[in-house]
PDB file of C-alpha atoms in Angstrom:
ATOM      1  CA  MET Y 906     -10.991 -10.859   0.272  1.00 88.00           C
ATOM      2  CA  GLY Y 907     -13.094  -7.935  -0.957  1.00 88.00           C
ATOM      3  CA  ILE Y 908     -13.738  -6.629   2.457  1.00 90.00           C
ATOM      4  CA  LEU Y 909      -9.788  -6.933   3.376  1.00 89.00           C
ATOM      5  CA  ASN Y 910      -8.013  -5.691   0.158  1.00 91.00           C
ATOM      6  CA  SER Y 911      -7.048  -2.162  -0.446  1.00 87.00           C
ATOM      7  CA  CYS Y 912      -3.577  -3.616  -1.767  1.00 88.00           C
ATOM      8  CA  VAL Y 913      -2.345  -1.042  -4.877  1.00 87.00           C
ATOM      9  CA  THR Y 914       0.112  -3.941  -6.348  1.00 89.00           C
ATOM     10  CA  PRO Y 915      -0.931  -6.986  -7.834  1.00 89.00           C
ATOM     11  CA  GLN Y 916       1.642  -8.866  -5.392  1.00 89.00           C
ATOM     12  CA  GLY Y 917       0.367  -7.153  -2.580  1.00 90.00           C
ATOM     13  CA  ARG Y 918      -3.188  -8.593  -3.579  1.00 93.00           C
ATOM     14  CA  ARG Y 919      -1.537 -11.990  -4.226  1.00 94.00           C
ATOM     15  CA  LEU Y 920       0.278 -12.164  -0.793  1.00 92.00           C
ATOM     16  CA  LEU Y 921      -3.003 -11.057   0.844  1.00 93.00           C
ATOM     17  CA  GLU Y 922      -4.765 -14.109  -0.472  1.00 95.00           C
ATOM     18  CA  GLN Y 923      -2.179 -16.301   0.492  1.00 95.00           C
ATOM     19  CA  TRP Y 924      -2.434 -15.137   4.004  1.00 93.00           C
ATOM     20  CA  ILE Y 925      -6.328 -15.722   3.959  1.00 94.00           C
ATOM     21  CA  LYS Y 926      -5.758 -19.272   2.446  1.00 95.00           C
ATOM     22  CA  GLN Y 927      -2.876 -19.925   4.577  1.00 96.00           C
ATOM     23  CA  PRO Y 928      -2.943 -18.144   7.961  1.00 95.00           C
ATOM     24  CA  LEU Y 929       0.023 -17.954  10.160  1.00 96.00           C
ATOM     25  CA  LYS Y 930       0.019 -20.429  12.996  1.00 96.00           C
ATOM     26  CA  ASP Y 931       3.367 -19.581  14.722  1.00 97.00           C
ATOM     27  CA  LEU Y 932       2.465 -17.144  17.993  1.00 97.00           C
ATOM     28  CA  ASN Y 933       5.910 -14.869  17.357  1.00 96.00           C
ATOM     29  CA  LEU Y 934       5.063 -14.728  13.403  1.00 95.00           C
ATOM     30  CA  ILE Y 935       1.638 -13.711  14.260  1.00 96.00           C
ATOM     31  CA  ASN Y 936       3.020 -11.040  16.869  1.00 96.00           C
ATOM     32  CA  GLU Y 937       5.645  -9.780  14.471  1.00 96.00           C
ATOM     33  CA  ARG Y 938       3.105  -9.266  12.026  1.00 94.00           C
ATOM     34  CA  LEU Y 939       0.858  -7.383  14.368  1.00 96.00           C
ATOM     35  CA  ASP Y 940       3.797  -5.342  15.434  1.00 96.00           C
ATOM     36  CA  ILE Y 941       4.424  -4.437  11.876  1.00 95.00           C
ATOM     37  CA  VAL Y 942       0.981  -3.450  11.058  1.00 93.00           C
ATOM     38  CA  GLU Y 943       0.558  -1.413  14.306  1.00 96.00           C
ATOM     39  CA  CYS Y 944       3.694   0.782  13.339  1.00 96.00           C
ATOM     40  CA  PHE Y 945       2.246   1.400  10.149  1.00 93.00           C
ATOM     41  CA  MET Y 946      -1.088   2.265  11.696  1.00 94.00           C
ATOM     42  CA  LYS Y 947       0.411   4.435  14.080  1.00 95.00           C
ATOM     43  CA  ASP Y 948       2.548   6.409  11.469  1.00 95.00           C
ATOM     44  CA  SER Y 949      -0.072   7.397   8.792  1.00 92.00           C
ATOM     45  CA  GLU Y 950       2.322   9.931   7.099  1.00 93.00           C
ATOM     46  CA  THR Y 951       4.708   7.099   6.616  1.00 93.00           C
ATOM     47  CA  ARG Y 952       2.352   4.706   5.422  1.00 92.00           C
ATOM     48  CA  ALA Y 953       0.612   7.025   2.896  1.00 91.00           C
ATOM     49  CA  LEU Y 954       3.966   8.149   1.536  1.00 91.00           C
ATOM     50  CA  ILE Y 955       5.260   4.198   0.793  1.00 92.00           C
ATOM     51  CA  ASN Y 956       1.839   3.302  -0.499  1.00 89.00           C
ATOM     52  CA  LYS Y 957       1.343   6.356  -2.779  1.00 87.00           C
ATOM     53  CA  ASP Y 958       4.552   7.255  -3.825  1.00 85.00           C
ATOM     54  CA  THR Y 959       6.452   4.015  -4.035  1.00 87.00           C
ATOM     55  CA  LEU Y 960       4.432   0.931  -4.316  1.00 88.00           C
ATOM     56  CA  THR Y 961       2.058   2.321  -6.710  1.00 84.00           C
ATOM     57  CA  ARG Y 962       5.087   2.688  -9.060  1.00 83.00           C
ATOM     58  CA  MET Y 963       6.535  -0.423  -8.643  1.00 85.00           C
ATOM     59  CA  THR Y 964       6.144  -2.930 -11.491  1.00 88.00           C
ATOM     60  CA  ASP Y 965       5.028  -6.526 -10.735  1.00 90.00           C
ATOM     61  CA  LEU Y 966       8.413  -7.976  -9.333  1.00 89.00           C
ATOM     62  CA  ILE Y 967       6.680 -11.501  -9.402  1.00 90.00           C
ATOM     63  CA  ILE Y 968       5.898 -11.569 -13.116  1.00 92.00           C
ATOM     64  CA  LEU Y 969       9.373  -9.796 -14.093  1.00 91.00           C
ATOM     65  CA  PHE Y 970      11.079 -12.292 -11.931  1.00 90.00           C
ATOM     66  CA  LYS Y 971       9.530 -15.198 -13.703  1.00 92.00           C
ATOM     67  CA  LYS Y 972      10.291 -13.507 -17.136  1.00 93.00           C
ATOM     68  CA  LEU Y 973      14.161 -13.023 -16.402  1.00 89.00           C
ATOM     69  CA  SER Y 974      14.750 -16.414 -14.794  1.00 92.00           C
ATOM     70  CA  GLY Y 975      12.980 -17.867 -17.982  1.00 92.00           C
ATOM     71  CA  LYS Y 976      14.821 -15.825 -19.769  1.00 88.00           C
ATOM     72  CA  ARG Y 977      11.916 -14.361 -21.832  1.00 91.00           C
ATOM     73  CA  ALA Y 978      12.572 -10.832 -20.629  1.00 87.00           C
ATOM     74  CA  LYS Y 979      12.603  -7.925 -23.017  1.00 89.00           C
ATOM     75  CA  LEU Y 980      14.268  -4.639 -22.807  1.00 82.00           C
ATOM     76  CA  GLN Y 981      11.437  -3.061 -21.454  1.00 88.00           C
ATOM     77  CA  ASP Y 982      11.455  -5.562 -18.635  1.00 89.00           C
ATOM     78  CA  CYS Y 983      14.869  -4.778 -18.088  1.00 83.00           C
ATOM     79  CA  TYR Y 984      14.282  -1.197 -17.858  1.00 83.00           C
ATOM     80  CA  LYS Y 985      11.043  -1.907 -15.127  1.00 87.00           C
ATOM     81  CA  LEU Y 986      13.576  -3.494 -13.358  1.00 87.00           C
ATOM     82  CA  ASN Y 987      15.974  -0.651 -13.338  1.00 85.00           C
ATOM     83  CA  GLN Y 988      12.997   1.282 -12.071  1.00 87.00           C
ATOM     84  CA  ALA Y 989      12.278  -0.734  -9.217  1.00 88.00           C
ATOM     85  CA  VAL Y 990      15.724  -0.461  -8.285  1.00 89.00           C
ATOM     86  CA  ASP Y 991      15.419   3.322  -8.607  1.00 87.00           C
ATOM     87  CA  SER Y 992      12.840   3.309  -6.161  1.00 88.00           C
ATOM     88  CA  LEU Y 993      14.124   1.219  -3.545  1.00 90.00           C
ATOM     89  CA  PRO Y 994      16.671   3.986  -1.573  1.00 91.00           C
ATOM     90  CA  ALA Y 995      13.078   6.106  -0.855  1.00 91.00           C
ATOM     91  CA  LEU Y 996      11.558   2.817   0.243  1.00 92.00           C
ATOM     92  CA  ILE Y 997      14.280   2.076   2.488  1.00 94.00           C
ATOM     93  CA  TYR Y 998      14.438   5.650   3.868  1.00 93.00           C
ATOM     94  CA  SER Y 999      11.016   5.627   4.475  1.00 93.00           C
ATOM     95  CA  LEU Y1000      11.216   2.281   6.288  1.00 95.00           C
ATOM     96  CA  ARG Y1001      14.175   3.340   8.219  1.00 94.00           C
ATOM     97  CA  LYS Y1002      12.338   6.456   9.553  1.00 92.00           C
ATOM     98  CA  LEU Y1003       9.817   3.794  11.268  1.00 93.00           C
ATOM     99  CA  ASN Y1004      12.714   2.819  13.517  1.00 92.00           C
ATOM    100  CA  ASN Y1005      11.015  -0.754  14.257  1.00 94.00           C
ATOM    101  CA  LYS Y1006      12.594  -3.716  14.832  1.00 95.00           C
ATOM    102  CA  CYS Y1007      10.226  -6.176  13.196  1.00 95.00           C
ATOM    103  CA  VAL Y1008      10.196  -3.697  10.139  1.00 95.00           C
ATOM    104  CA  THR Y1009      13.851  -3.535   9.892  1.00 95.00           C
ATOM    105  CA  ALA Y1010      13.971  -7.567  10.295  1.00 94.00           C
ATOM    106  CA  VAL Y1011      11.065  -8.471   7.806  1.00 93.00           C
ATOM    107  CA  PHE Y1012      11.749  -5.699   5.383  1.00 93.00           C
ATOM    108  CA  LEU Y1013      14.812  -3.189   5.586  1.00 95.00           C
ATOM    109  CA  ASP Y1014      17.666  -6.015   5.853  1.00 93.00           C
ATOM    110  CA  SER Y1015      16.734  -7.735   2.955  1.00 94.00           C
ATOM    111  CA  LEU Y1016      16.086  -4.809   0.809  1.00 93.00           C
ATOM    112  CA  SER Y1017      18.953  -3.267   1.671  1.00 93.00           C
ATOM    113  CA  GLU Y1018      20.873  -6.536   0.558  1.00 93.00           C
ATOM    114  CA  VAL Y1019      19.193  -6.403  -2.617  1.00 91.00           C
ATOM    115  CA  TYR Y1020      19.680  -2.819  -3.161  1.00 92.00           C
ATOM    116  CA  ALA Y1021      23.401  -3.256  -2.548  1.00 91.00           C
ATOM    117  CA  ASN Y1022      23.593  -6.307  -4.918  1.00 89.00           C
ATOM    118  CA  MET Y1023      21.652  -4.381  -7.851  1.00 89.00           C
ATOM    119  CA  GLU Y1024      23.632  -1.241  -7.882  1.00 84.00           C
ATOM    120  CA  LYS Y1025      25.934  -2.599 -10.565  1.00 83.00           C
ATOM    121  CA  TYR Y1026      23.181  -3.512 -12.558  1.00 81.00           C
ATOM    122  CA  GLN Y1027      21.563  -0.367 -12.270  1.00 83.00           C
ATOM    123  CA  TYR Y1028      24.822   1.236 -13.367  1.00 84.00           C
ATOM    124  CA  THR Y1029      25.142  -0.894 -16.322  1.00 84.00           C
ATOM    125  CA  VAL Y1030      21.594  -0.081 -17.482  1.00 79.00           C
ATOM    126  CA  ASN Y1031      21.832   3.485 -17.160  1.00 80.00           C
ATOM    127  CA  SER Y1032      25.262   3.537 -18.775  1.00 85.00           C
ATOM    128  CA  LYS Y1033      23.516   1.681 -21.934  1.00 80.00           C
ATOM    129  CA  ILE Y1034      20.629   4.040 -21.601  1.00 78.00           C
ATOM    130  CA  LYS Y1035      22.863   7.039 -21.977  1.00 81.00           C
ATOM    131  CA  GLU Y1036      24.710   5.336 -25.080  1.00 82.00           C
ATOM    132  CA  VAL Y1037      21.518   4.801 -26.747  1.00 80.00           C
ATOM    133  CA  SER Y1038      20.025   8.100 -25.992  1.00 77.00           C
ATOM    134  CA  LEU Y1039      23.362   9.752 -27.438  1.00 77.00           C
ATOM    135  CA  SER Y1040      23.660   7.439 -30.473  1.00 77.00           C
ATOM    136  CA  PHE Y1041      20.171   8.248 -31.190  1.00 70.00           C
ATOM    137  CA  LYS Y1042      20.648  12.321 -30.656  1.00 67.00           C
ATOM    138  CA  THR Y1043      23.545  12.120 -33.020  1.00 66.00           C
ATOM    139  CA  THR Y1044      21.585  10.199 -35.666  1.00 63.00           C
ATOM    140  CA  GLN Y1045      18.940  12.599 -35.610  1.00 59.00           C
ATOM    141  CA  VAL Y1046      21.545  15.413 -36.053  1.00 53.00           C
ATOM    142  CA  CYS Y1047      23.201  13.675 -39.224  1.00 52.00           C
TER     143      CYS Y1047
END
C-alpha cells in the first residue's frame, strides 16, 4: 500500500486498499481497468487537472453519504455536498476530453446521471444560501 498509494482523497485510498485486498479476477474487468489507466497515463494534462483541481477539493463522499443516510447530517455537510456537485461539471468535461469508451462506461455515464439528479438539490441549496445571506446583510444594516 505504501508503494502504490499516491491517492489525493480518502476515498481513493480506501478504494486502492480494497483493490489490493480483493483483486479483480475477471479478465474483461482487468482489461477495462488497464485501458482506463493507460488512458490517464497518456493524457498527463487531464490527469493532473483532475487530480489537482477537482479531486483535492472533493469532500469524502462516502462519509458524507453515511451521515446523510443516517440523518446525522448538519448544515455544513449539506454545503459540502453542494460543493461536490458544483465540481462535477468540470470533472465531467475533463473526462469527456479523454474520449475513451471505458472511461465513459465506468465514470462518465454515472457521473452525468448523478449531476442531472442533483441539479434540483443544488438549486435549492443555492437559493437558501442567498436567502440567508440577504437576511444577514439586512440584519447588519439595521
